[in-house]
Amino acid sequence: MAARLNLFESTVATSVMKHLAGAGKALAASDLPVSTQHLITLRASQINGCGACTDMHTKDAAHAGEDQTRINLVAAWREATVFTDAERAAFELTEQGTRIADAAGGVTDEAWENAAKHYDEEQLAALVSVIAIINTANRLNLMAGTPAGSYQPGQFG
């Protein structure tokens, strides 16, 4: 599979991606657990069907020490027994935030309140930001036709 557009050869796209990477660094420094960030970026990427991001976030999670069983079960988190209540709340918020167009009204009050039981205001800000940024990255890669499979952990910074 060849990309429609090489995002790394475009001056504009490269600049945009540097800003997204900068935002990602701010999020990595937040109090939102890194493992949660890996899991929700993987889940949003699965929902959006972004192979490049699914490849990246699966490998990054494993490289960071995430348990392979948990990585394998992200798509089936509702039935899996390996996630905490806080992670489940983050998954629900991720799914609703990713599927905004599919659900009239977007994120429900119930999903928000459940997340707020587990995360403080700064962590919620980080959670919402991670969800927004991964959805942006998914859309960039999907529109450009970025192929999946060759990512190496740490490749982009």
mmCIF file of C-alpha atoms in Angstrom:
data_model
loop_
_atom_site.group_PDB
_atom_site.id
_atom_site.type_symbol
_atom_site.label_atom_id
_atom_site.label_comp_id
_atom_site.label_asym_id
_atom_site.label_seq_id
_atom_site.Cartn_x
_atom_site.Cartn_y
_atom_site.Cartn_z
ATOM 1 C CA MET A 1 0.000 0.000 0.000
ATOM 2 C CA ALA A 2 1.334 3.401 -0.942
ATOM 3 C CA ALA A 3 0.304 6.571 0.835
ATOM 4 C CA ARG A 4 -1.788 9.080 -1.096
ATOM 5 C CA LEU A 5 0.221 11.833 0.525
ATOM 6 C CA ASN A 6 3.486 11.542 2.419
ATOM 7 C CA LEU A 7 2.807 13.665 5.472
ATOM 8 C CA PHE A 8 6.539 13.789 6.242
ATOM 9 C CA GLU A 9 7.419 15.363 2.897
ATOM 10 C CA SER A 10 4.851 18.159 3.165
ATOM 11 C CA THR A 11 6.033 21.370 4.825
ATOM 12 C CA VAL A 12 2.532 22.151 6.050
ATOM 13 C CA ALA A 13 1.767 18.641 7.327
ATOM 14 C CA THR A 14 5.180 18.358 9.005
ATOM 15 C CA SER A 15 4.586 21.641 10.814
ATOM 16 C CA VAL A 16 1.133 20.527 11.959
ATOM 17 C CA MET A 17 2.499 17.199 13.175
ATOM 18 C CA LYS A 18 5.263 18.965 15.142
ATOM 19 C CA HIS A 19 2.573 20.932 16.974
ATOM 20 C CA LEU A 20 0.625 17.737 17.665
ATOM 21 C CA ALA A 21 3.831 16.117 18.944
ATOM 22 C CA GLY A 22 4.378 19.133 21.209
ATOM 23 C CA ALA A 23 0.881 18.726 22.588
ATOM 24 C CA GLY A 24 1.628 15.055 23.125
ATOM 25 C CA LYS A 25 4.698 15.959 25.186
ATOM 26 C CA ALA A 26 2.577 18.223 27.396
ATOM 27 C CA LEU A 27 0.154 15.350 27.908
ATOM 28 C CA ALA A 28 2.962 12.929 28.732
ATOM 29 C CA ALA A 29 3.926 15.301 31.548
ATOM 30 C CA SER A 30 0.362 15.396 32.884
ATOM 31 C CA ASP A 31 -0.963 13.396 35.848
ATOM 32 C CA LEU A 32 -3.111 11.213 33.589
ATOM 33 C CA PRO A 33 -1.485 7.769 33.817
ATOM 34 C CA VAL A 34 0.656 6.993 30.782
ATOM 35 C CA SER A 35 -0.860 3.506 30.593
ATOM 36 C CA THR A 36 -4.325 5.077 30.302
ATOM 37 C CA GLN A 37 -3.076 7.373 27.563
ATOM 38 C CA HIS A 38 -1.697 4.403 25.610
ATOM 39 C CA LEU A 39 -4.891 2.397 25.992
ATOM 40 C CA ILE A 40 -7.268 5.175 24.958
ATOM 41 C CA THR A 41 -5.185 6.215 21.948
ATOM 42 C CA LEU A 42 -5.261 2.588 20.859
ATOM 43 C CA ARG A 43 -9.046 2.377 21.368
ATOM 44 C CA ALA A 44 -9.798 5.556 19.406
ATOM 45 C CA SER A 45 -7.510 4.368 16.609
ATOM 46 C CA GLN A 46 -9.337 1.026 16.482
ATOM 47 C CA ILE A 47 -12.723 2.749 16.308
ATOM 48 C CA ASN A 48 -11.551 5.036 13.515
ATOM 49 C CA GLY A 49 -9.941 2.176 11.603
ATOM 50 C CA CYS A 50 -6.561 3.919 11.506
ATOM 51 C CA GLY A 51 -4.028 1.178 10.861
ATOM 52 C CA ALA A 52 -1.001 3.457 11.206
ATOM 53 C CA CYS A 53 -2.103 4.732 14.631
ATOM 54 C CA THR A 54 -3.254 1.283 15.800
ATOM 55 C CA ASP A 55 0.182 -0.044 14.849
ATOM 56 C CA MET A 56 1.950 2.818 16.633
ATOM 57 C CA HIS A 57 -0.066 2.757 19.838
ATOM 58 C CA THR A 58 -0.028 -1.034 20.146
ATOM 59 C CA LYS A 59 3.754 -1.053 19.837
ATOM 60 C CA ASP A 60 4.267 1.988 22.067
ATOM 61 C CA ALA A 61 2.085 0.463 24.789
ATOM 62 C CA ALA A 62 4.019 -2.809 24.688
ATOM 63 C CA HIS A 63 7.332 -0.952 24.646
ATOM 64 C CA ALA A 64 6.234 1.027 27.727
ATOM 65 C CA GLY A 65 5.578 -2.250 29.556
ATOM 66 C CA GLU A 66 1.836 -2.594 29.107
ATOM 67 C CA ASP A 67 0.636 -6.171 29.534
ATOM 68 C CA GLN A 68 -0.011 -7.886 26.185
ATOM 69 C CA THR A 69 -3.320 -9.341 27.398
ATOM 70 C CA ARG A 70 -4.593 -5.843 28.191
ATOM 71 C CA ILE A 71 -3.454 -4.563 24.793
ATOM 72 C CA ASN A 72 -5.193 -7.475 23.080
ATOM 73 C CA LEU A 73 -8.439 -6.854 24.961
ATOM 74 C CA VAL A 74 -8.791 -3.089 24.407
ATOM 75 C CA ALA A 75 -11.378 -3.579 21.650
ATOM 76 C CA ALA A 76 -13.397 -5.824 23.983
ATOM 77 C CA TRP A 77 -12.909 -3.788 27.166
ATOM 78 C CA ARG A 78 -16.541 -4.158 28.284
ATOM 79 C CA GLU A 79 -16.215 -7.939 28.566
ATOM 80 C CA ALA A 80 -12.622 -7.997 29.822
ATOM 81 C CA THR A 81 -11.728 -8.334 33.490
ATOM 82 C CA VAL A 82 -8.257 -6.791 33.183
ATOM 83 C CA PHE A 83 -9.190 -3.085 33.298
ATOM 84 C CA THR A 84 -9.837 -0.874 36.314
ATOM 85 C CA ASP A 85 -13.048 1.092 36.797
ATOM 86 C CA ALA A 86 -11.098 4.276 36.012
ATOM 87 C CA GLU A 87 -9.841 2.794 32.729
ATOM 88 C CA ARG A 88 -13.367 1.677 31.850
ATOM 89 C CA ALA A 89 -14.615 5.221 32.430
ATOM 90 C CA ALA A 90 -11.814 6.516 30.186
ATOM 91 C CA PHE A 91 -12.715 3.994 27.480
ATOM 92 C CA GLU A 92 -16.377 5.049 27.585
ATOM 93 C CA LEU A 93 -15.450 8.728 27.334
ATOM 94 C CA THR A 94 -13.048 7.894 24.488
ATOM 95 C CA GLU A 95 -15.692 5.970 22.585
ATOM 96 C CA GLN A 96 -18.334 8.646 22.981
ATOM 97 C CA GLY A 97 -15.857 11.434 22.212
ATOM 98 C CA THR A 98 -14.650 9.601 19.124
ATOM 99 C CA ARG A 99 -18.137 8.754 17.869
ATOM 100 C CA ILE A 100 -19.590 12.249 18.315
ATOM 101 C CA ALA A 101 -21.247 12.177 14.901
ATOM 102 C CA ASP A 102 -22.804 8.778 15.611
ATOM 103 C CA ALA A 103 -24.506 9.819 18.841
ATOM 104 C CA ALA A 104 -26.821 12.805 18.892
ATOM 105 C CA GLY A 105 -25.671 14.977 21.742
ATOM 106 C CA GLY A 106 -22.090 13.682 21.855
ATOM 107 C CA VAL A 107 -20.768 12.666 25.265
ATOM 108 C CA THR A 108 -23.478 11.839 27.777
ATOM 109 C CA ASP A 109 -23.621 13.388 31.236
ATOM 110 C CA GLU A 110 -23.465 9.869 32.654
ATOM 111 C CA ALA A 111 -20.168 9.103 30.863
ATOM 112 C CA TRP A 112 -18.712 12.428 31.980
ATOM 113 C CA GLU A 113 -19.818 11.984 35.601
ATOM 114 C CA ASN A 114 -18.399 8.472 35.678
ATOM 115 C CA ALA A 115 -15.034 9.722 34.414
ATOM 116 C CA ALA A 116 -15.134 12.565 36.958
ATOM 117 C CA LYS A 117 -15.424 9.977 39.755
ATOM 118 C CA HIS A 118 -11.991 8.654 38.820
ATOM 119 C CA TYR A 119 -10.093 11.660 37.488
ATOM 120 C CA ASP A 120 -9.563 15.150 38.860
ATOM 121 C CA GLU A 121 -10.078 18.270 36.745
ATOM 122 C CA GLU A 122 -6.506 18.350 35.387
ATOM 123 C CA GLN A 123 -6.642 14.666 34.522
ATOM 124 C CA LEU A 124 -10.000 15.178 32.797
ATOM 125 C CA ALA A 125 -8.486 18.039 30.798
ATOM 126 C CA ALA A 126 -5.649 15.728 29.780
ATOM 127 C CA LEU A 127 -8.074 12.914 28.972
ATOM 128 C CA VAL A 128 -10.218 15.123 26.731
ATOM 129 C CA SER A 129 -7.081 16.498 25.072
ATOM 130 C CA VAL A 130 -5.640 13.034 24.394
ATOM 131 C CA ILE A 131 -8.939 11.967 22.825
ATOM 132 C CA ALA A 132 -9.077 15.081 20.631
ATOM 133 C CA ILE A 133 -5.458 14.783 19.512
ATOM 134 C CA ILE A 134 -5.623 11.085 18.632
ATOM 135 C CA ASN A 135 -8.782 11.684 16.619
ATOM 136 C CA THR A 136 -6.929 14.419 14.701
ATOM 137 C CA ALA A 137 -3.959 12.109 14.057
ATOM 138 C CA ASN A 138 -6.307 9.309 12.958
ATOM 139 C CA ARG A 139 -7.973 11.599 10.445
ATOM 140 C CA LEU A 140 -4.660 12.881 9.056
ATOM 141 C CA ASN A 141 -3.394 9.342 8.518
ATOM 142 C CA LEU A 142 -6.646 7.984 7.117
ATOM 143 C CA MET A 143 -7.061 10.781 4.587
ATOM 144 C CA ALA A 144 -3.409 10.555 3.543
ATOM 145 C CA GLY A 145 -3.593 6.751 3.297
ATOM 146 C CA THR A 146 -0.640 6.217 5.627
ATOM 147 C CA PRO A 147 0.245 2.503 5.567
ATOM 148 C CA ALA A 148 0.554 0.481 8.773
ATOM 149 C CA GLY A 149 3.085 -2.032 9.984
ATOM 150 C CA SER A 150 6.503 -0.395 9.837
ATOM 151 C CA TYR A 151 6.372 1.782 12.966
ATOM 152 C CA GLN A 152 9.144 1.297 15.529
ATOM 153 C CA PRO A 153 8.671 2.491 19.148
ATOM 154 C CA GLY A 154 10.189 5.913 19.693
ATOM 155 C CA GLN A 155 10.434 6.563 15.969
ATOM 156 C CA PHE A 156 8.903 10.041 16.233
ATOM 157 C CA GLY A 157 10.655 11.383 19.262
#
